[in-house]
mmCIF file of C-alpha atoms in Angstrom:
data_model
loop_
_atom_site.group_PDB
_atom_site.id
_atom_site.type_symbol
_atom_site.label_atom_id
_atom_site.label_comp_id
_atom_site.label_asym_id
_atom_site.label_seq_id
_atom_site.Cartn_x
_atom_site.Cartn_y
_atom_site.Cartn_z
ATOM 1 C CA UNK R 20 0.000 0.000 0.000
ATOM 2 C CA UNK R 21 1.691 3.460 -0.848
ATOM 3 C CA UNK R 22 -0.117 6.180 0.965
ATOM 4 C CA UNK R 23 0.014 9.895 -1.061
ATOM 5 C CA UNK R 24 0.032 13.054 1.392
ATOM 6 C CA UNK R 25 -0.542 16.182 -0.331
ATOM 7 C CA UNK R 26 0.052 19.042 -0.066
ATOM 8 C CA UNK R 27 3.628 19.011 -0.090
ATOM 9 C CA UNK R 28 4.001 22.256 1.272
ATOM 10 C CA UNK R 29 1.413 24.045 2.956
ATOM 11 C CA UNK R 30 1.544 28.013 3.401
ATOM 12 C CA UNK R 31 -1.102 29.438 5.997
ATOM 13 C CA UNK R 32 -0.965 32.059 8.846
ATOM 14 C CA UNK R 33 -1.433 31.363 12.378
ATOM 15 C CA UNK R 34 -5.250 30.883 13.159
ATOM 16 C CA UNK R 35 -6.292 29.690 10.175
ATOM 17 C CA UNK R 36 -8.031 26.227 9.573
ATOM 18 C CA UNK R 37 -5.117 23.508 8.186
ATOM 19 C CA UNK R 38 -6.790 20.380 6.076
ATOM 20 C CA UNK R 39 -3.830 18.063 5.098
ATOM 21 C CA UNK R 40 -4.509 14.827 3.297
ATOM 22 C CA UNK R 41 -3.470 10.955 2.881
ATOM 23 C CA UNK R 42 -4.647 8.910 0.423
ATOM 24 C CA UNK R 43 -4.401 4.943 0.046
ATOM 25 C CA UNK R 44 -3.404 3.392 -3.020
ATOM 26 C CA UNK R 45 -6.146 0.447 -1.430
ATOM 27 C CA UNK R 46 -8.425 0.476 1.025
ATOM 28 C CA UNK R 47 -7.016 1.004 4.388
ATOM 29 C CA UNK R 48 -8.753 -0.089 7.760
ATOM 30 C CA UNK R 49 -9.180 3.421 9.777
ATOM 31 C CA UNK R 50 -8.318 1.438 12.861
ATOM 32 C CA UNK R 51 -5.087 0.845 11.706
ATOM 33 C CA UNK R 52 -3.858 5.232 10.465
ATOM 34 C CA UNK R 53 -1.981 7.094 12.687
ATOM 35 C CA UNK R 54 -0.929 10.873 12.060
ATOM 36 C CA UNK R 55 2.531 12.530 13.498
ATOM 37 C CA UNK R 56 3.768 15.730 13.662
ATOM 38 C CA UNK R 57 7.729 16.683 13.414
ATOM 39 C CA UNK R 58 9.830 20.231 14.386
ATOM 40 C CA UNK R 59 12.717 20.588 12.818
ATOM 41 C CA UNK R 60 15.384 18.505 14.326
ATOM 42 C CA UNK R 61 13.389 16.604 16.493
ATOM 43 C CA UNK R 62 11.978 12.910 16.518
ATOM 44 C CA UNK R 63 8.463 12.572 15.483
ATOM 45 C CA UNK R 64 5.640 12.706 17.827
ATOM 46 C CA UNK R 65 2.287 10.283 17.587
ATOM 47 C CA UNK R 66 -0.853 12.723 17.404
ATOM 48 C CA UNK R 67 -3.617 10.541 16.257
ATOM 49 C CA UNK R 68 -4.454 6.842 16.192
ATOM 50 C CA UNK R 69 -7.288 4.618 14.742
ATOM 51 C CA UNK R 70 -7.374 7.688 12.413
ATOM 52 C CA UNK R 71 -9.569 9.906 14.327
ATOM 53 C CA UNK R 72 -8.326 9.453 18.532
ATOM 54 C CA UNK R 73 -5.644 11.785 19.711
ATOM 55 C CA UNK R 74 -2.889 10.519 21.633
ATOM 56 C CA UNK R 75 -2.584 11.395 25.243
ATOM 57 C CA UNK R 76 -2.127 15.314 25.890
ATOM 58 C CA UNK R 77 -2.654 16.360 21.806
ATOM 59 C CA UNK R 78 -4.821 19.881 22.101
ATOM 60 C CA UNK R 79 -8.058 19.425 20.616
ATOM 61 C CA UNK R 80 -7.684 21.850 18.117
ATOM 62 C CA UNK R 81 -6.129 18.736 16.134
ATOM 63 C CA UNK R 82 -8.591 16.041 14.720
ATOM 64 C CA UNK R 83 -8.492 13.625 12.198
ATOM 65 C CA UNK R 84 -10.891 11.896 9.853
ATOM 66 C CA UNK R 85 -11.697 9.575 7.097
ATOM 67 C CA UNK R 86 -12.089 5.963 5.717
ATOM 68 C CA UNK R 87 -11.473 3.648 3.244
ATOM 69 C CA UNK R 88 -8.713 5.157 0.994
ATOM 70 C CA UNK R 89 -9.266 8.791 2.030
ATOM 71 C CA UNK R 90 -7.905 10.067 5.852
ATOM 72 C CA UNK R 91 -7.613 14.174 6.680
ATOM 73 C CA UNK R 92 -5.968 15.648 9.421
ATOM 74 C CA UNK R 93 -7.474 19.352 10.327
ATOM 75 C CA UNK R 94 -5.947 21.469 12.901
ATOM 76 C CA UNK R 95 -9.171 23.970 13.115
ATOM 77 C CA UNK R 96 -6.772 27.017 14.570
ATOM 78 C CA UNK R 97 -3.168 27.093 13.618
ATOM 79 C CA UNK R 98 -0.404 27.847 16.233
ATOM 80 C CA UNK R 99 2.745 29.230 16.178
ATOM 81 C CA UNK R 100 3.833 25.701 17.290
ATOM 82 C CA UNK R 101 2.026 23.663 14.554
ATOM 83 C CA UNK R 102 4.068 24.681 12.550
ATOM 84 C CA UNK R 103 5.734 21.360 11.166
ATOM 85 C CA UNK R 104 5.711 18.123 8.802
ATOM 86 C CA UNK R 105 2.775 15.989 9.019
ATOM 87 C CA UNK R 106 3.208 12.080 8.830
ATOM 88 C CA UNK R 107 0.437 9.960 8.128
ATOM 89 C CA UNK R 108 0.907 5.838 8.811
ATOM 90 C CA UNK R 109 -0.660 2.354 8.040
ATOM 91 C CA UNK R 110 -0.545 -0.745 9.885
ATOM 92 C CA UNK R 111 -0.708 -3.290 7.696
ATOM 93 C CA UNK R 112 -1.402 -7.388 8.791
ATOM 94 C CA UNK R 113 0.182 -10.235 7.095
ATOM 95 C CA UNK R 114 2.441 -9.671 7.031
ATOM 96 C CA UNK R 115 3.046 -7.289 9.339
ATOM 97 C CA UNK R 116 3.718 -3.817 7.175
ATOM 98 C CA UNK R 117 4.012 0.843 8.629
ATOM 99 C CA UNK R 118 3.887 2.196 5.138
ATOM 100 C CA UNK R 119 4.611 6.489 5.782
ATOM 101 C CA UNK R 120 3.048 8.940 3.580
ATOM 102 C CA UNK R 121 5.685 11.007 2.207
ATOM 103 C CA UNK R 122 4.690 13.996 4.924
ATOM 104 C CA UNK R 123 3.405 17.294 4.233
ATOM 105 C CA UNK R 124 4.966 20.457 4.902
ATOM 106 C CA UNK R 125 3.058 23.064 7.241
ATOM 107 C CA UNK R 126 4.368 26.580 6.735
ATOM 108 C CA UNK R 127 4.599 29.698 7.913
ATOM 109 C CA UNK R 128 3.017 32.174 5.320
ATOM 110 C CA UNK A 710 9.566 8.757 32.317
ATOM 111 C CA UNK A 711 9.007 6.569 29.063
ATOM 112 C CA UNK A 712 12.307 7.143 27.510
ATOM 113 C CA UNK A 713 14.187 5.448 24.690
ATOM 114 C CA UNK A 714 17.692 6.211 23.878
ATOM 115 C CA UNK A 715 19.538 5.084 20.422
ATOM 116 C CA UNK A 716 23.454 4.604 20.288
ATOM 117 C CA UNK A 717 26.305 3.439 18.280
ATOM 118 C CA UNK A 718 25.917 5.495 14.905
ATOM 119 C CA UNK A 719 28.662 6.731 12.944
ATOM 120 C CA UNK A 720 30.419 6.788 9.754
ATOM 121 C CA UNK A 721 31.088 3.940 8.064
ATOM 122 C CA UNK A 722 32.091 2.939 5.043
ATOM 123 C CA UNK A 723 30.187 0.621 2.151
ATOM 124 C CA UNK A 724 29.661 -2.754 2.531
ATOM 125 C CA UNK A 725 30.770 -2.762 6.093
ATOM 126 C CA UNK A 726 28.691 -3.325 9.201
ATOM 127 C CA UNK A 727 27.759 -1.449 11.993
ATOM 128 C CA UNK A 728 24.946 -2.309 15.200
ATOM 129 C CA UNK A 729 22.613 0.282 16.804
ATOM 130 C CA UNK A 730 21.303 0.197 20.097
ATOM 131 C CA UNK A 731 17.676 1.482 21.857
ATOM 132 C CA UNK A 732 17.428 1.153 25.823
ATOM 133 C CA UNK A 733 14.314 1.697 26.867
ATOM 134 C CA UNK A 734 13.024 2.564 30.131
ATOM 135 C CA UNK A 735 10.302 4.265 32.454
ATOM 136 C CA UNK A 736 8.129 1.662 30.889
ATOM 137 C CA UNK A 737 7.221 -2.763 31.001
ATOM 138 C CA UNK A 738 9.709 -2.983 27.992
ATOM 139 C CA UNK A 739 8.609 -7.064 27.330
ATOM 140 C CA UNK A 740 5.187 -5.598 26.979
ATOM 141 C CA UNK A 741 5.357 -4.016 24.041
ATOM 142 C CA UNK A 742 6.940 -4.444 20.119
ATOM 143 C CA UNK A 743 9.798 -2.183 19.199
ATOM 144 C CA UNK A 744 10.185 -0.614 15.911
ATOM 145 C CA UNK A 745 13.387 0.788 14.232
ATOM 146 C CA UNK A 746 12.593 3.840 11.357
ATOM 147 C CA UNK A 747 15.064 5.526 9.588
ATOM 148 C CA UNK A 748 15.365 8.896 8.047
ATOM 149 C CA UNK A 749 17.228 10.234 5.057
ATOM 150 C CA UNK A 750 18.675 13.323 4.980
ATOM 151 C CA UNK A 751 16.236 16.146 4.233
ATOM 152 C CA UNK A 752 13.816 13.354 3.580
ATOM 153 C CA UNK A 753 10.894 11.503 4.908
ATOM 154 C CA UNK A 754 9.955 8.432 7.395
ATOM 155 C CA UNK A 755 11.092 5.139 6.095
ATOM 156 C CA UNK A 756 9.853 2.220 8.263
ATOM 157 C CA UNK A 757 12.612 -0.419 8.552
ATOM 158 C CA UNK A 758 11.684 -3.238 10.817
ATOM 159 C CA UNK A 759 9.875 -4.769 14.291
ATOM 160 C CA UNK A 760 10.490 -7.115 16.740
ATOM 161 C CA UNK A 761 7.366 -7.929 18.282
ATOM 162 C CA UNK A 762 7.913 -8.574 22.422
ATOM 163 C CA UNK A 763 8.901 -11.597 22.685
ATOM 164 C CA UNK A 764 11.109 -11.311 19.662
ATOM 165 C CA UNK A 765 9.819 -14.084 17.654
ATOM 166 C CA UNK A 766 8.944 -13.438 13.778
ATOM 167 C CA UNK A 767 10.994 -10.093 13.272
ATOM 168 C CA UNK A 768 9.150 -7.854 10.028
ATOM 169 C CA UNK A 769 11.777 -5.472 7.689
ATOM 170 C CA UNK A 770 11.026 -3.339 4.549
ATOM 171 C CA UNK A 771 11.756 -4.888 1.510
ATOM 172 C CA UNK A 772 14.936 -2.594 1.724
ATOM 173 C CA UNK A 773 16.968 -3.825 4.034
ATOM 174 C CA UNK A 774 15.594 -7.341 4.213
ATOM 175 C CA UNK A 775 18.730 -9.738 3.998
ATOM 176 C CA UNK A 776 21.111 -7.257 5.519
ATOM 177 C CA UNK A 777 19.928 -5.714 8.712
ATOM 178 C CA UNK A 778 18.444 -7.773 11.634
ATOM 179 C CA UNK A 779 16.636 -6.533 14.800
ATOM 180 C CA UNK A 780 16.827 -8.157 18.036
ATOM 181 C CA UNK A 781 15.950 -7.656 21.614
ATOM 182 C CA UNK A 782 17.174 -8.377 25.137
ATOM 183 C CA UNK A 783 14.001 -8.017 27.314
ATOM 184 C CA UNK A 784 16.342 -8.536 30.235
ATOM 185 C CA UNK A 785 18.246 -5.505 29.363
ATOM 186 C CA UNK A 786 15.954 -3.607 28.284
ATOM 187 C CA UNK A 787 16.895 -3.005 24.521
ATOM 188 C CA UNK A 788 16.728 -3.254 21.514
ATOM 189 C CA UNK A 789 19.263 -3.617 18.666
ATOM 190 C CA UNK A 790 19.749 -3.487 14.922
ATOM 191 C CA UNK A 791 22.311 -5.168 13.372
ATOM 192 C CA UNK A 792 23.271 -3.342 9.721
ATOM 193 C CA UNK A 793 25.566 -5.219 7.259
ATOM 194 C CA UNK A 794 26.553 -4.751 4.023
ATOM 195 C CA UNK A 795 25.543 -1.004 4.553
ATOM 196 C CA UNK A 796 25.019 1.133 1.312
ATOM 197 C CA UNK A 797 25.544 5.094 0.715
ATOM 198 C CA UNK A 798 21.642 4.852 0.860
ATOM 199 C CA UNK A 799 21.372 3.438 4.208
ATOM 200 C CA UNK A 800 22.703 6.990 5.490
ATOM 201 C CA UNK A 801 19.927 8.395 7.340
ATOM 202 C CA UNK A 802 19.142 9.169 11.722
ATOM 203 C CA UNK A 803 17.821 5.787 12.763
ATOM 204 C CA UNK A 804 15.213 6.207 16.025
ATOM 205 C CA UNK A 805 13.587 3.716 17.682
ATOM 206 C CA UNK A 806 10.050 3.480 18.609
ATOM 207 C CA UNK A 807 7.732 1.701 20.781
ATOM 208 C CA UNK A 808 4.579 0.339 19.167
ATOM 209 C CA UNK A 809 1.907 0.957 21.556
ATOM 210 C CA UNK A 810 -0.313 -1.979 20.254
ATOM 211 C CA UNK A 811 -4.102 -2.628 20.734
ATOM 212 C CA UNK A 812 -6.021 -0.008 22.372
ATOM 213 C CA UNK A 813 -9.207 -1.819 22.027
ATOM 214 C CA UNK A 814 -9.729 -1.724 18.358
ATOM 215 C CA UNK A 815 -7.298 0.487 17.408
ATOM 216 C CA UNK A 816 -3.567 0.518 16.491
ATOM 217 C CA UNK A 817 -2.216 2.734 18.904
ATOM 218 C CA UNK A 818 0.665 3.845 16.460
ATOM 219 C CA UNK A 819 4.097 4.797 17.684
ATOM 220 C CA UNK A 820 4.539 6.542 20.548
ATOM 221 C CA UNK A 821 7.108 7.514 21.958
ATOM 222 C CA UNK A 822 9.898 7.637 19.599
ATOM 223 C CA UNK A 823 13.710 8.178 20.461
ATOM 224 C CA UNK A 824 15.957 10.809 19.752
ATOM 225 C CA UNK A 825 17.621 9.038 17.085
ATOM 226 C CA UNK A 826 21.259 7.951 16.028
ATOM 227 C CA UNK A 827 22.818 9.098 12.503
ATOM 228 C CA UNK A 828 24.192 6.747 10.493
ATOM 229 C CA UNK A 829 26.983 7.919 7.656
ATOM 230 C CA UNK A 830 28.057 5.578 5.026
ATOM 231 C CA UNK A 831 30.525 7.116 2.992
ATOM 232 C CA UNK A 832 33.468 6.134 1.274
#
């Protein structure tokens, strides 16, 4: 399964609404799509599992969607601290497979 | 705290071999499977390979499959991966991650993740 995030780059202002997607080249069990975020020189951090729960202490203002081969992750009010790339992640089962997107970009603009 | 620290990067040079290690702690390390991932310079996330906890039946990407093996100590606390035959394409910071496994239906995805080691293979 190759999963497709796009935008590459993403150029918004602080407090605006931030849609970034990952698509599926096949279907793709939502219990199984995770989303991370990672600042410059820094290891990534989980925000979301079974595509839509955030991880333990993730701000709400991060939320993620989607099934089949389509997943979004919206951050309704950009920070200064958003600011980052944007991993999405499969888990796939027999064999076991963690296909990445390629990431996406978030920007200052 | 749940903690993992990598060590033992470096620069190497082709075809040579070199072994990472992740010691985990502030957490039931047998619990859980481990996870190495690997980044490229400048580039993104490229899974490599788990070990579930028990360390039986070890999973790598098709690109390192052959040359790099992951094992664990559950006594110790760690986890290692063993690189050979390492390419000028294998350069990248290799972290380790815990795989939180099942919460109820859910994958709970990778979380936490270490600070990573670089790896250099140049000749």
């Amino acid at each position: 399964i190759v999963l497709t995030q796009s935008p590459g780059t993403l150029s918004l202002s602080p407090g605006d609404r931030a849609t970034l997607s990952c698509r599926a080249s096949q279907s793709v069990s939502s219990y199984y799509l995770a989303w991370y975020q990672q600042k410059p020189g820094q290891a990534p951090r989980l925000l979301i599992y079974g595509a839509s729960t955030r991880a333990t202490g993730i701000p709400d203002r991060f939320s993620g969607s989607g099934s089949g081969t389509d997943f979004t992750l919206t951050i309704s009010r950009l920070d200064p601290e958003d600011f980052a790339v944007y991993y999405c992640q499969q888990y796939g089962s027999s064999p076991p497979t963690y296909t990445f997107g390629q990431g996406t970009k978030l920007e200052i603009k | 705290q749940v903690q993992l620290v990598e060590s033992g990067g470096g620069l190497v040079q082709p075809g040579t071999s070199l072994r990472l290690s992740c010691a985990a702690s502030g957490f039931t390390f047998s619990g859980y499977p481990m996870h190495w991932v690997r980044q490229a310079p400048g580039k993104g996330l490229e899974w490599v390979a788990v070990i579930p906890s028990h360390g039986t039946n070890q999973y790598y990407a098709d690109t390192v499959k052959g040359r790099f093996t992951i094992s664990r100590d559950n006594s110790r606390n760690t986890v290692d991966l063993q690189m050979n035959s390492l390419r000028l394409e294998d350069t990248a910071v290799y972290y380790c991650a815990r795989d939180v496994g099942r919460i109820g239906v859910f994958w709970g995805g990778l979380d936490p993740w270490g600070q990573g080691t670089l790896v250099t293979v140049s000749s």
